[in-house]
Amino acid sequence: MRVVILGPPGAGKGTQAELLSKELGVPKLSMGDILRKAVKEKTPLGEEAQRYMKEGKLVPDELILKLLEEKIEKVAEDAGFVLDGFPRNLRQAQILNNFLESRGKNLDWAIYLKVGEEEIVNRLRHRLICSKCGKVYRKDEIKQDRICEECGSQLAKRKDDDPHTIKERIKVYFEHTFPLVKYYQKKGILKEVEGEGKEEEVYERIRKALNLSQPLT
Ligand code: AMP
């Protein structure tokens, strides 16, 4: 199954993409993680991308495509994938569409995680991520030591989760990414899922929307 996950920043795309990719047994590709890795490794593309990321802007398509090139080629060969954070605008969506079509493949579903603006801001302000594996936590749900329960690394606030950048990212989302909801609706592959509530509840809604048969144990 080939799936993309859409939604505003803080909607839980990464978390849900991880759960879905595990259940489907297909790779997850997170554009944000790929970019953050490039920034951390100080590669030339990472250094350039960082300028846009720290301002909450979209990284230019050409840069995104260069970073994605090899990875998408590889996952397109697999039985499926879950994409988080790509596409983020209409041009990227069309590029993905053409890329798959030229290989005789297609996207099965676009899941739109719907979360209200107040909830987004609240989540982003209280979000911590693992500096190593990227697992996301809420500040009020973790123990004092701020250590990742998965890999034992230190948790930290994301650089772009400051109030000014959050505001910009939400603006950019409505301007560039939200139109994809209509784009995929027209293609008849949109599944709108209520993104508020606990992550397990949201995931159950995704499973239902995709008709994944067995309930989680
Ligand atoms: P995310 O982790 O998905 O919230 O992405 C963090 C930041 O990376 C965004 O605010 C953008 O600056 C950049 N970014 C991630 N995915 C894309 C994309 N597909 N196109 C352009 N910029 C992106």
Short mmCIF file of C-alpha atoms and ligand atoms in Angstrom, two decimals:
data_model
loop_
_atom_site.label_atom_id
_atom_site.label_comp_id
_atom_site.label_asym_id
_atom_site.label_seq_id
_atom_site.Cartn_x
_atom_site.Cartn_y
_atom_site.Cartn_z
CA MET A 1 0.00 0.00 0.00
CA ARG A 2 1.29 3.48 -0.89
CA VAL A 3 0.14 6.18 1.49
CA VAL A 4 0.91 9.83 2.16
CA ILE A 5 0.02 11.51 5.42
CA LEU A 6 -1.10 15.13 5.32
CA GLY A 7 -1.91 17.53 8.09
CA PRO A 8 -0.76 20.68 9.83
CA PRO A 9 2.47 20.81 11.83
CA GLY A 10 1.92 19.01 15.13
CA ALA A 11 -0.92 16.87 13.75
CA GLY A 12 1.00 13.70 14.63
CA LYS A 13 1.96 12.75 11.08
CA GLY A 14 5.31 11.28 12.09
CA THR A 15 3.88 9.21 14.93
CA GLN A 16 1.00 7.86 12.86
CA ALA A 17 3.26 7.22 9.85
CA GLU A 18 5.54 5.15 12.08
CA LEU A 19 2.64 3.05 13.42
CA LEU A 20 1.19 2.52 9.96
CA SER A 21 4.50 1.60 8.33
CA LYS A 22 5.14 -0.97 11.07
CA GLU A 23 1.72 -2.54 10.65
CA LEU A 24 1.88 -2.59 6.85
CA GLY A 25 5.50 -3.75 6.89
CA VAL A 26 6.54 -1.02 4.45
CA PRO A 27 9.16 1.73 4.85
CA LYS A 28 8.32 5.13 6.25
CA LEU A 29 9.95 8.15 4.71
CA SER A 30 9.87 11.35 6.71
CA MET A 31 11.03 14.43 4.82
CA GLY A 32 11.49 16.37 8.07
CA ASP A 33 13.76 13.61 9.46
CA ILE A 34 15.77 13.47 6.23
CA LEU A 35 16.24 17.24 6.39
CA ARG A 36 17.15 17.28 10.08
CA LYS A 37 19.72 14.54 9.49
CA ALA A 38 21.28 16.54 6.64
CA VAL A 39 21.37 19.62 8.89
CA LYS A 40 22.97 17.66 11.74
CA GLU A 41 25.59 16.20 9.41
CA LYS A 42 26.26 19.68 8.00
CA THR A 43 26.07 18.48 4.40
CA PRO A 44 25.92 21.28 1.78
CA LEU A 45 22.22 20.54 1.14
CA GLY A 46 21.57 20.46 4.90
CA GLU A 47 23.27 23.81 5.43
CA GLU A 48 21.15 25.38 2.70
CA ALA A 49 17.92 23.76 3.91
CA GLN A 50 18.52 24.98 7.45
CA ARG A 51 18.11 28.61 6.39
CA TYR A 52 14.50 27.93 5.42
CA MET A 53 13.67 25.48 8.20
CA LYS A 54 14.64 27.81 11.01
CA GLU A 55 12.29 30.43 9.63
CA GLY A 56 9.43 27.96 9.28
CA LYS A 57 9.44 28.25 5.47
CA LEU A 58 9.30 25.41 2.99
CA VAL A 59 12.67 24.28 1.68
CA PRO A 60 12.75 24.90 -2.13
CA ASP A 61 11.49 21.97 -4.20
CA GLU A 62 14.80 21.52 -6.06
CA LEU A 63 16.62 20.92 -2.79
CA ILE A 64 13.90 18.57 -1.52
CA LEU A 65 14.02 16.56 -4.72
CA LYS A 66 17.79 16.22 -4.58
CA LEU A 67 17.53 14.90 -1.02
CA LEU A 68 14.70 12.57 -1.88
CA GLU A 69 16.09 11.28 -5.18
CA GLU A 70 17.78 8.04 -4.18
CA LYS A 71 15.46 7.25 -1.31
CA ILE A 72 12.23 7.53 -3.26
CA GLU A 73 13.70 5.51 -6.12
CA LYS A 74 14.38 2.73 -3.66
CA VAL A 75 11.02 2.81 -1.85
CA ALA A 76 9.12 2.99 -5.15
CA GLU A 77 10.48 -0.48 -5.88
CA ASP A 78 9.09 -1.82 -2.59
CA ALA A 79 5.60 -3.13 -2.05
CA GLY A 80 4.57 0.18 -0.57
CA PHE A 81 5.52 3.16 1.57
CA VAL A 82 4.22 5.69 4.03
CA LEU A 83 5.30 9.26 3.33
CA ASP A 84 5.30 11.88 6.07
CA GLY A 85 5.95 15.52 5.18
CA PHE A 86 6.05 14.96 1.43
CA PRO A 87 4.36 16.23 -0.69
CA ARG A 88 3.99 19.63 0.90
CA ASN A 89 2.72 21.63 -2.06
CA LEU A 90 0.95 21.02 -5.36
CA ARG A 91 4.13 20.88 -7.41
CA GLN A 92 5.58 18.18 -5.15
CA ALA A 93 2.29 16.25 -5.35
CA GLN A 94 2.38 16.36 -9.14
CA ILE A 95 6.02 15.30 -9.19
CA LEU A 96 5.21 12.34 -6.95
CA ASN A 97 2.24 11.45 -9.12
CA ASN A 98 4.29 11.55 -12.34
CA PHE A 99 7.13 9.66 -10.73
CA LEU A 100 4.83 6.80 -9.67
CA GLU A 101 2.87 6.79 -12.93
CA SER A 102 6.04 6.52 -14.98
CA ARG A 103 6.78 3.33 -13.04
CA GLY A 104 3.25 1.97 -13.50
CA LYS A 105 2.38 2.62 -9.87
CA ASN A 106 -0.01 4.82 -8.02
CA LEU A 107 -0.79 6.24 -4.62
CA ASP A 108 -3.50 4.31 -2.76
CA TRP A 109 -4.44 6.79 -0.05
CA ALA A 110 -3.80 10.28 1.25
CA ILE A 111 -4.68 10.46 4.93
CA TYR A 112 -5.55 13.93 6.13
CA LEU A 113 -5.11 14.31 9.89
CA LYS A 114 -7.47 17.07 10.89
CA VAL A 115 -6.47 19.03 14.01
CA GLY A 116 -7.71 22.48 15.11
CA GLU A 117 -5.34 25.44 15.19
CA GLU A 118 -5.51 25.93 18.96
CA GLU A 119 -4.62 22.29 19.56
CA ILE A 120 -1.71 22.49 17.06
CA VAL A 121 -0.14 25.47 18.80
CA ASN A 122 -0.59 23.82 22.17
CA ARG A 123 0.99 20.56 20.98
CA LEU A 124 3.97 22.25 19.30
CA ARG A 125 4.68 24.39 22.35
CA HIS A 126 4.75 21.32 24.58
CA ARG A 127 6.57 18.98 22.25
CA LEU A 128 9.93 17.35 22.90
CA ILE A 129 11.69 15.02 20.52
CA CYS A 130 14.41 12.45 20.96
CA SER A 131 17.66 13.87 19.64
CA LYS A 132 18.59 10.44 18.25
CA CYS A 133 15.54 8.46 17.08
CA GLY A 134 13.12 11.38 16.66
CA LYS A 135 10.33 9.91 18.84
CA VAL A 136 7.90 12.64 19.84
CA TYR A 137 6.82 13.34 23.45
CA ARG A 138 4.63 15.85 25.21
CA LYS A 139 6.43 17.76 27.97
CA ASP A 140 3.65 17.03 30.48
CA GLU A 141 3.68 13.28 29.78
CA ILE A 142 7.34 12.54 30.44
CA LYS A 143 9.44 11.86 33.51
CA GLN A 144 11.82 14.47 34.91
CA ASP A 145 14.93 12.93 33.36
CA ARG A 146 13.87 13.80 29.79
CA ILE A 147 15.27 10.57 28.39
CA CYS A 148 13.79 8.71 25.41
CA GLU A 149 12.09 5.48 26.50
CA GLU A 150 12.93 3.86 23.15
CA CYS A 151 16.65 4.55 22.81
CA GLY A 152 17.76 6.26 26.05
CA SER A 153 18.91 9.48 24.36
CA GLN A 154 18.27 13.00 25.54
CA LEU A 155 14.97 14.70 24.65
CA ALA A 156 15.04 18.26 23.36
CA LYS A 157 12.77 20.95 22.02
CA ARG A 158 12.82 21.24 18.23
CA LYS A 159 14.48 24.46 17.09
CA ASP A 160 11.47 25.38 14.97
CA ASP A 161 8.99 24.88 17.83
CA ASP A 162 9.36 28.46 19.09
CA PRO A 163 6.26 30.73 19.01
CA HIS A 164 7.39 32.86 16.07
CA THR A 165 8.34 29.92 13.84
CA ILE A 166 5.20 27.99 14.83
CA LYS A 167 3.10 30.90 13.57
CA GLU A 168 4.99 30.99 10.28
CA ARG A 169 4.75 27.22 9.79
CA ILE A 170 0.99 27.31 10.28
CA LYS A 171 0.71 30.16 7.76
CA VAL A 172 2.86 28.25 5.26
CA TYR A 173 0.78 25.14 5.85
CA PHE A 174 -2.52 26.84 4.96
CA GLU A 175 -1.01 28.58 1.96
CA HIS A 176 0.91 25.70 0.37
CA THR A 177 -0.03 22.34 1.88
CA PHE A 178 -3.72 22.56 2.71
CA PRO A 179 -4.68 22.76 -1.03
CA LEU A 180 -3.46 19.15 -1.30
CA VAL A 181 -6.57 18.05 0.60
CA LYS A 182 -8.69 19.14 -2.38
CA TYR A 183 -6.15 17.73 -4.85
CA TYR A 184 -6.39 14.24 -3.35
CA GLN A 185 -10.13 14.55 -2.77
CA LYS A 186 -10.55 15.12 -6.51
CA LYS A 187 -8.48 12.03 -7.19
CA GLY A 188 -10.85 10.11 -4.92
CA ILE A 189 -8.13 8.86 -2.56
CA LEU A 190 -8.51 11.21 0.41
CA LYS A 191 -9.32 9.81 3.84
CA GLU A 192 -10.06 12.49 6.40
CA VAL A 193 -9.29 11.38 9.94
CA GLU A 194 -9.93 13.28 13.16
CA GLY A 195 -6.41 13.88 14.54
CA GLU A 196 -7.31 15.04 18.06
CA GLY A 197 -7.16 12.63 20.99
CA LYS A 198 -4.65 10.03 22.09
CA GLU A 199 -2.26 8.59 19.48
CA GLU A 200 -3.76 5.08 19.83
CA GLU A 201 -7.26 6.49 19.25
CA VAL A 202 -6.14 8.40 16.18
CA TYR A 203 -4.39 5.31 14.85
CA GLU A 204 -7.52 3.20 15.31
CA ARG A 205 -9.40 5.76 13.21
CA ILE A 206 -6.77 5.45 10.49
CA ARG A 207 -7.06 1.67 10.56
CA LYS A 208 -10.81 1.92 10.22
CA ALA A 209 -10.54 4.42 7.37
CA LEU A 210 -8.16 2.09 5.50
CA ASN A 211 -10.19 -1.02 6.31
CA LEU A 212 -7.32 -2.73 8.10
CA SER A 213 -9.16 -5.73 9.43
CA GLN A 214 -7.97 -6.92 12.84
CA PRO A 215 -8.28 -4.62 15.86
CA LEU A 216 -4.97 -3.88 17.60
CA THR A 217 -4.26 -6.09 20.64
P1 AMP B 1 8.37 18.54 9.64
O1 AMP B 1 9.30 17.71 10.45
O2 AMP B 1 7.57 17.74 8.68
O3 AMP B 1 7.52 19.46 10.51
O4 AMP B 1 9.29 19.50 8.74
C1 AMP B 1 10.16 20.46 9.34
C2 AMP B 1 10.57 21.51 8.32
O5 AMP B 1 11.27 20.89 7.23
C3 AMP B 1 9.41 22.26 7.67
O6 AMP B 1 8.97 23.35 8.45
C4 AMP B 1 10.07 22.71 6.36
O7 AMP B 1 10.93 23.81 6.58
C5 AMP B 1 10.94 21.52 5.99
N1 AMP B 1 10.24 20.53 5.14
C6 AMP B 1 9.85 19.27 5.49
N2 AMP B 1 9.28 18.65 4.45
C7 AMP B 1 9.32 19.51 3.41
C8 AMP B 1 8.87 19.46 2.05
N3 AMP B 1 8.29 18.36 1.53
N4 AMP B 1 9.07 20.55 1.27
C9 AMP B 1 9.69 21.65 1.75
N5 AMP B 1 10.12 21.78 3.01
C10 AMP B 1 9.94 20.72 3.85
#
